[in-house]
Coordinates of C-alpha atoms and ligand atoms in Angstrom, one line a residue:
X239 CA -65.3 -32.1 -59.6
X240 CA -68.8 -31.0 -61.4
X241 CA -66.4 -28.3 -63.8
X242 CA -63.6 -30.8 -64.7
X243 CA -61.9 -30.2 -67.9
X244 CA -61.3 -33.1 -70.3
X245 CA -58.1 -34.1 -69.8
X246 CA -58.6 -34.1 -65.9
X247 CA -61.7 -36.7 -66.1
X248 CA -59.6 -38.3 -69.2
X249 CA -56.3 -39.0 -66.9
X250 CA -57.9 -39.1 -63.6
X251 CA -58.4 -43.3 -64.2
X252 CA -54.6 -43.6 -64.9
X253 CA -53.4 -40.9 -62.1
X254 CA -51.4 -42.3 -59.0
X255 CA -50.6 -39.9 -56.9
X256 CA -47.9 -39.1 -54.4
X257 CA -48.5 -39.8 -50.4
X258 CA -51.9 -40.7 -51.0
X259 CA -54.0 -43.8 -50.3
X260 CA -55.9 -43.5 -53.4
X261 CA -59.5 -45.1 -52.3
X262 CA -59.8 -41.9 -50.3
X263 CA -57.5 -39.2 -51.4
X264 CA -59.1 -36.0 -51.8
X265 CA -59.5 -35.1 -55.6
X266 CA -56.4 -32.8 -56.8
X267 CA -57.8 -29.4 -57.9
X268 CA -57.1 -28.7 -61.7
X269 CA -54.6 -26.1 -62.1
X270 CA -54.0 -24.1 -65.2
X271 CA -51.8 -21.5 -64.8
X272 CA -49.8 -19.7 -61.7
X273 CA -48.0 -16.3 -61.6
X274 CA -46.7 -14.8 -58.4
X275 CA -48.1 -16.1 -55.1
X276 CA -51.0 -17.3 -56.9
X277 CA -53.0 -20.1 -58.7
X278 CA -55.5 -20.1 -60.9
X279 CA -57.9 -23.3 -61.1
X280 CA -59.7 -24.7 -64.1
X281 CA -62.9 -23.1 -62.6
X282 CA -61.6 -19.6 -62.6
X283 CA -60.9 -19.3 -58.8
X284 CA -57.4 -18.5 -57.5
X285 CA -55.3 -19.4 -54.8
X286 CA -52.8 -17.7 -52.9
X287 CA -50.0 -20.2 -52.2
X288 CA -48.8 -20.4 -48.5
X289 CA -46.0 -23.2 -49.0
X290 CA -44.7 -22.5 -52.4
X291 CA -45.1 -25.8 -54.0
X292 CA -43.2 -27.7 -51.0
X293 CA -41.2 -24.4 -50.2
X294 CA -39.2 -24.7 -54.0
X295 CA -41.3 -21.5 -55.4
X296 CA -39.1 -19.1 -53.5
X297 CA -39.5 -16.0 -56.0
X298 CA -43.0 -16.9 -57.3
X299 CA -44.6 -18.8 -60.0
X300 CA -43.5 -17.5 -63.7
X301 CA -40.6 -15.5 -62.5
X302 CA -39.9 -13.6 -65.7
X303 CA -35.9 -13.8 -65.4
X304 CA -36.3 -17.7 -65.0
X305 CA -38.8 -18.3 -67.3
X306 CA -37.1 -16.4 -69.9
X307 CA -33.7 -17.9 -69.6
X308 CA -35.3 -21.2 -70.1
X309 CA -37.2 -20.4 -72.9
X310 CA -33.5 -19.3 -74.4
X311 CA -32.0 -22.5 -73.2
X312 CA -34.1 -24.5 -74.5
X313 CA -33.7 -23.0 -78.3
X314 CA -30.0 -23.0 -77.7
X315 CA -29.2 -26.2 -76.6
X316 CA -32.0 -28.3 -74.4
X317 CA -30.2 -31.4 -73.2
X318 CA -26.8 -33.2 -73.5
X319 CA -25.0 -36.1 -71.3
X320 CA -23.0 -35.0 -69.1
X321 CA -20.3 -37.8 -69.6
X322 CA -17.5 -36.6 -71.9
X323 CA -19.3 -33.3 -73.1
X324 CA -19.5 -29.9 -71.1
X325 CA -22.3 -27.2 -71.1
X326 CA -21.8 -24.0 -70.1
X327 CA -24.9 -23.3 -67.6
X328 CA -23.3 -26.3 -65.6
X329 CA -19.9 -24.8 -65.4
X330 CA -21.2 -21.6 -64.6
X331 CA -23.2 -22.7 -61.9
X332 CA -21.0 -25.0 -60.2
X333 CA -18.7 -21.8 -59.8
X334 CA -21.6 -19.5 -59.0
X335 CA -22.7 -22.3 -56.2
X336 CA -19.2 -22.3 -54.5
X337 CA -19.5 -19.0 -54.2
X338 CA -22.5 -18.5 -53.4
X339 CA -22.7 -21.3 -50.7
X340 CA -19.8 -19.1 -49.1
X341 CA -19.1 -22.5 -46.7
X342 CA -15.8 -23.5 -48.9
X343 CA -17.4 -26.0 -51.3
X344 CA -15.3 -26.7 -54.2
X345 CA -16.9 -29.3 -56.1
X346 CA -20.5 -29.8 -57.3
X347 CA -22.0 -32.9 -58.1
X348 CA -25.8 -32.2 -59.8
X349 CA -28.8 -34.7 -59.8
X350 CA -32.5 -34.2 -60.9
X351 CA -33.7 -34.5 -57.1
X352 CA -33.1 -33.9 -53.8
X353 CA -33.3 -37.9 -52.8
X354 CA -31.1 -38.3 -55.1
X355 CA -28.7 -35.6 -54.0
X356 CA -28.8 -37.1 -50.3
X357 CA -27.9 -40.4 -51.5
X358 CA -25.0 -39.1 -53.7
X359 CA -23.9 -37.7 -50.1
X360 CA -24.0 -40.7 -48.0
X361 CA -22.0 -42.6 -51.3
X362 CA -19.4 -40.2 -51.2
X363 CA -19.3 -40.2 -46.9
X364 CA -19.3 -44.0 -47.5
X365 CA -16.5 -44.1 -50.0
X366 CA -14.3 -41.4 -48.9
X367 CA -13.5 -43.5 -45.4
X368 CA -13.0 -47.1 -47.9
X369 CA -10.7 -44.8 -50.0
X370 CA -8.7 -43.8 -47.1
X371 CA -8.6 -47.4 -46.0
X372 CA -10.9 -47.4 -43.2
X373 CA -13.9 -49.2 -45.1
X374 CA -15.5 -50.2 -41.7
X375 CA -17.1 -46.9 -40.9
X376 CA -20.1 -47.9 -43.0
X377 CA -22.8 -46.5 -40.7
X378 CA -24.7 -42.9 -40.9
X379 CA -26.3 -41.2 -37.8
X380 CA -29.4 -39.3 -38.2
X381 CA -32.1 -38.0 -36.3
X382 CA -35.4 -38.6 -34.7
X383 CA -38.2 -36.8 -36.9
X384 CA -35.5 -36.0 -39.4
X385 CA -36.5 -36.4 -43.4
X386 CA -34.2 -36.7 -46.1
X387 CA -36.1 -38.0 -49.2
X388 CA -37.5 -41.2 -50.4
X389 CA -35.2 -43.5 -52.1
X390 CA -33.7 -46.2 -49.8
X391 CA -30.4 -44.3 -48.5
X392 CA -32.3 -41.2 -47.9
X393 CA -35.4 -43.2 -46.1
X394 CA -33.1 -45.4 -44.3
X395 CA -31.6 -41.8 -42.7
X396 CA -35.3 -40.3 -42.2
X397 CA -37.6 -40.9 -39.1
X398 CA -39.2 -44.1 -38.8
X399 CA -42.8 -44.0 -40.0
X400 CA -45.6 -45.0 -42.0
X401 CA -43.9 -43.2 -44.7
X402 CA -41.2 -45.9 -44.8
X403 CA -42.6 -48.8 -42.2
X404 CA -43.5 -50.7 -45.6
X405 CA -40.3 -50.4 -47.3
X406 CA -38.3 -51.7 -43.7
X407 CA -36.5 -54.7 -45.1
X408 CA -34.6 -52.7 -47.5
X409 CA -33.4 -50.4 -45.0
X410 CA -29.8 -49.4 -44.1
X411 CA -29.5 -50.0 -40.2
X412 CA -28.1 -47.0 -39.1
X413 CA -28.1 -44.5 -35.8
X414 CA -30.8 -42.8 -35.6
X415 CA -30.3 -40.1 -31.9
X416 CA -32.4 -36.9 -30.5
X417 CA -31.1 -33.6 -31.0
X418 CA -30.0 -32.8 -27.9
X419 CA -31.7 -29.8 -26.1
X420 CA -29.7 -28.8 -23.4
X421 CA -26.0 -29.8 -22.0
X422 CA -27.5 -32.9 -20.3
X423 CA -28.9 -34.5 -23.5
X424 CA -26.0 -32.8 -25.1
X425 CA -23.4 -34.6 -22.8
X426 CA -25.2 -38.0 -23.7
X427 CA -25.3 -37.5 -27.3
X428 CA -21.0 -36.7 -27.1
X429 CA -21.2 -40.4 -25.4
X430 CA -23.3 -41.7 -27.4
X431 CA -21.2 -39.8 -30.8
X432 CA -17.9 -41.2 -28.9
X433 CA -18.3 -45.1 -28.4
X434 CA -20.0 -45.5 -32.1
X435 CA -16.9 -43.2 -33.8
X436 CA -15.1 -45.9 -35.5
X437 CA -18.1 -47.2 -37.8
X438 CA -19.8 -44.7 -38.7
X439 CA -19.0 -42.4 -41.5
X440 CA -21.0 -39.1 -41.5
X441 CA -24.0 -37.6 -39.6
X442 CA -26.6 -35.8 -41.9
X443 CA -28.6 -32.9 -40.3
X444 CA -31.4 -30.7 -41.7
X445 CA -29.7 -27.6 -39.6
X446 CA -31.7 -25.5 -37.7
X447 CA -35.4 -26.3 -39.5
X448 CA -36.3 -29.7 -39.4
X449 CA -38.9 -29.6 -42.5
X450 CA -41.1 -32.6 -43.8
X451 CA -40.4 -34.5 -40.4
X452 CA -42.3 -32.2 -37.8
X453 CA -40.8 -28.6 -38.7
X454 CA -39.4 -28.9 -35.1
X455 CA -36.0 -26.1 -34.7
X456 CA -32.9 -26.0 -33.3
X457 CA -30.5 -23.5 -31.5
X458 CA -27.6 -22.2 -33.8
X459 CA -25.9 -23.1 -30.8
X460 CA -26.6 -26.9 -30.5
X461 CA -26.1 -27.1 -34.6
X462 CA -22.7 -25.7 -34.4
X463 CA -21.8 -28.2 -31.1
X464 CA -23.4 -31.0 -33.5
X465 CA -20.7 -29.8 -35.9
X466 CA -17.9 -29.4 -33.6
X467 CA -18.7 -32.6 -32.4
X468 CA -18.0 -34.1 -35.6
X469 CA -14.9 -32.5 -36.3
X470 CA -13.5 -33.9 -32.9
X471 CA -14.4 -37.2 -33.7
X472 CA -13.4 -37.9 -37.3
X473 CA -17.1 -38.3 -38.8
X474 CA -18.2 -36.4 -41.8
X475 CA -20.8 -33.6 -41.3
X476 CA -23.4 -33.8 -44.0
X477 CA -25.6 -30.3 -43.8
X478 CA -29.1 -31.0 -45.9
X479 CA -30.0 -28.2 -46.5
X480 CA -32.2 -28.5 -49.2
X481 CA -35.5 -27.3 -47.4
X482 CA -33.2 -24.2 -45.8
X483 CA -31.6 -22.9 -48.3
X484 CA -31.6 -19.9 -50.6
X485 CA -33.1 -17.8 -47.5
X486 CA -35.6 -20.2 -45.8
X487 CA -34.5 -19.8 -42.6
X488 CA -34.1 -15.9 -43.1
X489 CA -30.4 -16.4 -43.7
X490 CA -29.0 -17.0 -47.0
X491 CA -28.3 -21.0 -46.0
X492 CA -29.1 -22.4 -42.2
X493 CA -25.1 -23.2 -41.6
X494 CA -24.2 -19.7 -41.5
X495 CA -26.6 -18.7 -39.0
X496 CA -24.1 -21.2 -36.6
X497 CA -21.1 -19.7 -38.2
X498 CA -20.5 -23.0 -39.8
X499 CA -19.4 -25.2 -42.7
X500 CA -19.9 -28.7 -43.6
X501 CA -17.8 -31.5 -45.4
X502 CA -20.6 -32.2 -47.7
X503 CA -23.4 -29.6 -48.4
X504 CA -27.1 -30.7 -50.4
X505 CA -29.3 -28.1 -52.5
X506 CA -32.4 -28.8 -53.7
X507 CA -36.1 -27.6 -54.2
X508 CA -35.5 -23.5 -54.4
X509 CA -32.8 -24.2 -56.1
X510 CA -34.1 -23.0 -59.3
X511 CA -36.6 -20.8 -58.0
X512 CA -39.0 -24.1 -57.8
X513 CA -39.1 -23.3 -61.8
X514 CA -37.3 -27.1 -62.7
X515 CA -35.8 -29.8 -61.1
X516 CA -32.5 -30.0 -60.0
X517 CA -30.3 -30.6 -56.9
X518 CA -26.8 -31.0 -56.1
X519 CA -24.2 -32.6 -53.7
X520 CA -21.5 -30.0 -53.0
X521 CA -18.3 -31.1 -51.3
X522 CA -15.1 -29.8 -49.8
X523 CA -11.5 -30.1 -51.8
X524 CA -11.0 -32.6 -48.3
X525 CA -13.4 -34.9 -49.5
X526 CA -12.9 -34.3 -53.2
X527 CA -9.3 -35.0 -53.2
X528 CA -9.8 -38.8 -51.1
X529 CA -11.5 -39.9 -55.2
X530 CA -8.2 -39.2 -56.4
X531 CA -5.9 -42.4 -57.6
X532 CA -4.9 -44.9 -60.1
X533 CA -7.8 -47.2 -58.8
X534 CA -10.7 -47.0 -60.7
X535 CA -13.0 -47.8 -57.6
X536 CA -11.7 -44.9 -56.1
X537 CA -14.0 -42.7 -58.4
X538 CA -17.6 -42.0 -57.2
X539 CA -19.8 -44.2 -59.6
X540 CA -22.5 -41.9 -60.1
X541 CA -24.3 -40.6 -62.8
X542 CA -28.0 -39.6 -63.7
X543 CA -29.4 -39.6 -67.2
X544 CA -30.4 -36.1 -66.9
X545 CA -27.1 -35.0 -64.8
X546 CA -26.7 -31.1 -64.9
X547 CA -29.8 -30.9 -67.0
X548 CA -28.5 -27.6 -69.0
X549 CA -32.5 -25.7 -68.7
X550 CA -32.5 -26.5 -65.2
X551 CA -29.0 -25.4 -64.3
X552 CA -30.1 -22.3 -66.4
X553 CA -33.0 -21.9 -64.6
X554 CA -30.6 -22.5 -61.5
X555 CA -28.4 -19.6 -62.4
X556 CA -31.3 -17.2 -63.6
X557 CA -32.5 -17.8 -59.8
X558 CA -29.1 -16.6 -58.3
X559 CA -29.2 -13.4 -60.8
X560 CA -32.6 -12.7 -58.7
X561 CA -30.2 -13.5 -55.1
X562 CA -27.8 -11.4 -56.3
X563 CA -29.2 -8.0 -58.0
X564 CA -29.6 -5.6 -55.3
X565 CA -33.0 -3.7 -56.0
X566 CA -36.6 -4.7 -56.7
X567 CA -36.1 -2.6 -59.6
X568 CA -33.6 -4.4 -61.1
X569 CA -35.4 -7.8 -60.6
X570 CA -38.4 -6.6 -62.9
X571 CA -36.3 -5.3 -65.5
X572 CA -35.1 -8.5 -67.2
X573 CA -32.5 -6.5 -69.3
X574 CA -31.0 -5.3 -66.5
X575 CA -30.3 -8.7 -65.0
X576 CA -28.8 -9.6 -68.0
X577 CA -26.5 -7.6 -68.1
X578 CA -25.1 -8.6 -64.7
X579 CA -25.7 -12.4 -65.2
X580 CA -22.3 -13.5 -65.0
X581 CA -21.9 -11.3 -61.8
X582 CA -21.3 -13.4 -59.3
X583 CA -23.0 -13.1 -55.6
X584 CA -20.8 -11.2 -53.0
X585 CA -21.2 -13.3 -49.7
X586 CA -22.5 -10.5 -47.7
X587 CA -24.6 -8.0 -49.7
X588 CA -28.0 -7.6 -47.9
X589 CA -30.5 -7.9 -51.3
X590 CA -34.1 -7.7 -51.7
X591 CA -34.8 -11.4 -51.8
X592 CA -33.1 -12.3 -48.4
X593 CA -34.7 -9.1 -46.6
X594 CA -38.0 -10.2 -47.9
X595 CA -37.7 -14.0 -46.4
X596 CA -36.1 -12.0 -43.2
X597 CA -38.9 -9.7 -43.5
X598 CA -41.7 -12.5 -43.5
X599 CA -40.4 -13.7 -39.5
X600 CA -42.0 -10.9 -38.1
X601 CA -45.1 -10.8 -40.5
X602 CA -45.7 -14.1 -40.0
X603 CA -45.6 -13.9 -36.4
X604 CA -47.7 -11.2 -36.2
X605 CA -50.4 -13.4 -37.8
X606 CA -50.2 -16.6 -36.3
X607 CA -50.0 -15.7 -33.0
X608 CA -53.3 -14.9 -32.6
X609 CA -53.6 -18.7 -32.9
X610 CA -51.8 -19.4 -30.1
X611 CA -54.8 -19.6 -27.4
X612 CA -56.5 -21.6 -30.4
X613 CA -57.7 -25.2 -28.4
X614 CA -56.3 -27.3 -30.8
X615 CA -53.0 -25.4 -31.5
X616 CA -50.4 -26.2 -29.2
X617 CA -47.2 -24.3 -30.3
X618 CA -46.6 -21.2 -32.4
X619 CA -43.3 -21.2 -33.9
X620 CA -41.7 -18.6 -37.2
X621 CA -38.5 -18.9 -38.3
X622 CA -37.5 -16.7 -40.9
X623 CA -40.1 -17.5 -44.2
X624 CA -41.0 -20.4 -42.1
X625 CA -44.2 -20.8 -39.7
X626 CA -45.9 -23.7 -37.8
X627 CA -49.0 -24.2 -36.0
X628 CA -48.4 -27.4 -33.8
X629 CA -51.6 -29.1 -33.7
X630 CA -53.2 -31.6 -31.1
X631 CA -53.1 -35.1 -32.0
X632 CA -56.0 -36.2 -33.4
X633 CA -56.5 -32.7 -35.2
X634 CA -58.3 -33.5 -39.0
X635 CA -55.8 -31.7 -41.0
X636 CA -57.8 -33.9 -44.2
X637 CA -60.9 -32.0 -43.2
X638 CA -58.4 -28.8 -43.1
X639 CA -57.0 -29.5 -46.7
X640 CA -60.5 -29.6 -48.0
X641 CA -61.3 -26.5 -46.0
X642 CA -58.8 -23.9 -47.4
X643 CA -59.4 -23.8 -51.1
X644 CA -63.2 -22.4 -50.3
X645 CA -60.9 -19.6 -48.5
X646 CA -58.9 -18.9 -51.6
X647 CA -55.6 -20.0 -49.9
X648 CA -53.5 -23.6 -50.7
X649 CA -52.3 -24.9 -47.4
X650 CA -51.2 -28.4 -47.0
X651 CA -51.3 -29.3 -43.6
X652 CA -49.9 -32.9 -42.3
X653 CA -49.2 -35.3 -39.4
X654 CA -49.9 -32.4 -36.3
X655 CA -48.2 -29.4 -38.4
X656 CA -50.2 -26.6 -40.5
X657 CA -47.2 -24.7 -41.4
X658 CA -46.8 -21.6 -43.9
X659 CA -43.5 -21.7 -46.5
X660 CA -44.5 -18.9 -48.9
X661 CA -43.1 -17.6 -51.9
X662 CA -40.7 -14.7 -50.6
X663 CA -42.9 -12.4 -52.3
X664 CA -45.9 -13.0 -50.5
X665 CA -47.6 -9.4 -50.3
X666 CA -49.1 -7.8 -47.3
X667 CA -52.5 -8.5 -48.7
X668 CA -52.1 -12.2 -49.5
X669 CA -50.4 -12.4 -46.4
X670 CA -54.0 -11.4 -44.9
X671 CA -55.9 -13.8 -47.2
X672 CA -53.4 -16.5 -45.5
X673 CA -54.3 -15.9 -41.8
X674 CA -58.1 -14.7 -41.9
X675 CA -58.3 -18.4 -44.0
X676 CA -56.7 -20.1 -41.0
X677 CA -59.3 -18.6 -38.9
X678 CA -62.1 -19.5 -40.8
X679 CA -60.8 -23.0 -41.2
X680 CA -59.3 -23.0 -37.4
X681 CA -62.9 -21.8 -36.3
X682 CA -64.5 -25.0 -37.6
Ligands
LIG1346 C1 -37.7 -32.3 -49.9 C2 -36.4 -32.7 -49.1 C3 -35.6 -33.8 -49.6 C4 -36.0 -34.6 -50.9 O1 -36.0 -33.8 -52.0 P1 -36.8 -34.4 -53.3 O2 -36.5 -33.4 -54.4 O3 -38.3 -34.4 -52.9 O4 -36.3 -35.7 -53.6 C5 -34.5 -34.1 -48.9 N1 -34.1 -33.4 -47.8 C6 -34.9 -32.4 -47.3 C7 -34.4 -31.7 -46.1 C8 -36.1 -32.1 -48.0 O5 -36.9 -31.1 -47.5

């Protein structure tokens, strides 16, 4: 890093960084500003972003809408506790998110994190069943390859793997099954589901898209028999959809591609447009109303510091004006959005943003295939604003990581997965920048 500006070279010594053995990480590239699709490094060049700083950038970097209504929420009133005092970009949004879930959520529980939202969802599947007196079902099933954050709840439900093999003796013991792929393995996981019923209190599921683990898919078909399932057999359905959501998958959320709804539903990463962190833990008035009682340890004893952080839910709601105004030309005139910001999402207006991460299926189809015959790729797969070159073992996606930048394109490529997850507004152009890097790279 010959061009390094001070404060990189200054901080570098004192820098621990995330995922990263740190005798041999590859040096993080200073970044000093970012506006659409792209980055701009301390050195001048800029990046186009393929994977939307892990997939939360889902409108771009500097939205105008979003940055401005944080600029105004921060003047007005930046942070209170959420205990015993009430904002009003938290009450709007919590009503804005049932809504615009459409999957019959009626509460809204917010955290600061995704991890954190997931393990507010397996307290609540925990506590629900010991509020209804049945405080044995103490047990979650997950699946294989599946990633749900990294706190100890949220680990203990991810795949096993030297993300978590050092943490193991703080793990939950849990279930940890295959999707099933067809009726046979189907048939076996209703067994399996059947015999286990009475401890185990819900299943989590990334639906459709599993992300971080190995952006493996699903049938609509299988995730509503997963659901179904559950429903016949008393267990909680936990939908983590905080990698699907807001238009991922090329539907507005992952669930109503299958047609159907969970008892407990997670948001996270896009849900601010990437632009500050917040996630939340939505559940049905079922699951709500089992907190209900005299008992004080019937209530759900949560409650982050920074709980419904008022820029962030602001942020939050400026990101659903952007979901919910119908035309491009109402999404770069900020006046305009304003003026419909309390308008609340219909559930089944086509707008701009979902047709654009619909859109992006094809495009990104179009150019990835051509990598399909490639020696070390061994799948091709697009899902909505979602696409995945399967790699050979043993391919050095390290060598990869240092490759793209010199291409003018960040890609982040991991375990046997070099995946795109852009912004939604990924032009044509950047599009091409994208996939004649991935040849250049691929080529070496
Ligand atoms: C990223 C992710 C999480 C964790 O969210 P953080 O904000 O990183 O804690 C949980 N579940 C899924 C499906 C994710 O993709």
């Amino acid at each position: 890093m010959t061009h390094a500006p001070h404060w990189y070279t200054q901080g570098w010594p004192h820098i621990w960084l995330p995922y990263a053995q740190m005798q041999t990480v590859i040096p993080p590239l200073p970044v000093t500003s970012a506006s659409g699709c792209r980055l701009k490094l301390a050195d001048g060049r800029e990046l186009v972003d393929g994977i939307a700083s892990w997939w939360s950038m889902c409108h771009g970097y500097q939205h105008p809408h979003i940055v401005n209504a944080i600029r105004e929420q921060a003047q007005q009133l930046s942070h209170v506790m959420f205990a015993g005092l009430a904002h009003e970009p938290a009450y709007t949004l919590a009503k804005r998110l049932c809504t615009f879930t459409d999957m019959n959520m009626q509460r809204v529980f917010f955290a600061e994190s995704g991890s954190v939202a997931v393990e507010v969802a397996l307290k609540m599947a925990l506590q629900y069943w010991r509020n209804k007196g049945e405080a044995r079902r103490t047990k979650f099933i997950s699946f294989h390859a599946g990633y749900h954050g990294d706190t100890m709840g949220a680990m203990s439900v991810s795949a096993k793997s030297h993300f978590n093999t050092a943490y193991d003796a703080l793990m939950l013991r849990n279930y940890q099954l295959s999707i099933p792929t067809d009726e046979y393995s189907f048939a076996e996981f209703e067994q399996t589901i059947a015999a286990i019923r009475g401890q185990v209190a819900a299943l989590i599921i990334e639906p459709l898209v599993q992300a971080a683990g190995n952006f493996a898919f699903h049938s609509a078909d299988i995730l509503s028999e997963i659901r179904r399932v559950c429903r016949d057999y008393d267990i909680l359905f936990i939908a983590d959809e905080i990698a699907t959501g807001f238009g991922r998958t090329g539907s507005r959320f992952a669930c109503h591609e299958a047609g159907i709804t969970p008892d407990i539903l997670c948001l996270g990463k896009a849900l601010t447009g990437g632009h500050m962190p917040l996630a939340a833990t939505l559940a049905t008035q079922e699951v709500f109303d089992a907190f209900l009682g005299d008992a004080p340890d019937k209530a759900l004893m949560h409650g982050p510091t920074f709980m419904a952080h008022p820029i962030a839910c602001a942020a939050a709601n400026a990101s659903l004006d952007i979901f919910s105004s119908s035309s491009s030309e109402s999404q770069s005139d900020s006046r305009v959005i304003q003026m419909d910001s309390p308008r609340i999402a219909t559930s089944n207006s086509g707008n701009d943003v979902l047709n654009n991460a619909e859109a992006l299926e094809a495009k990104l189809w179009d150019g990835l295939k051509q990598f399909s015959h490639h020696e070390i790729v061994v799948d091709v797969r697009v899902k909505g604003a979602i696409g995945v070159l399967a790699l050979k073992e043993g391919a050095d996606v390290y060598a990869m990581r240092r490759a793209f930048p010199g291409h003018g394109v960040w890609l982040r490529p991991f375990e046997q997965s070099l995946y795109l997850m852009p912004p939604f507004i990924i032009s044509d152009t950047e599009l091409e920048i994208v996939f004649s890097a991935i040849a250049k790279v691929l080529a070496h």
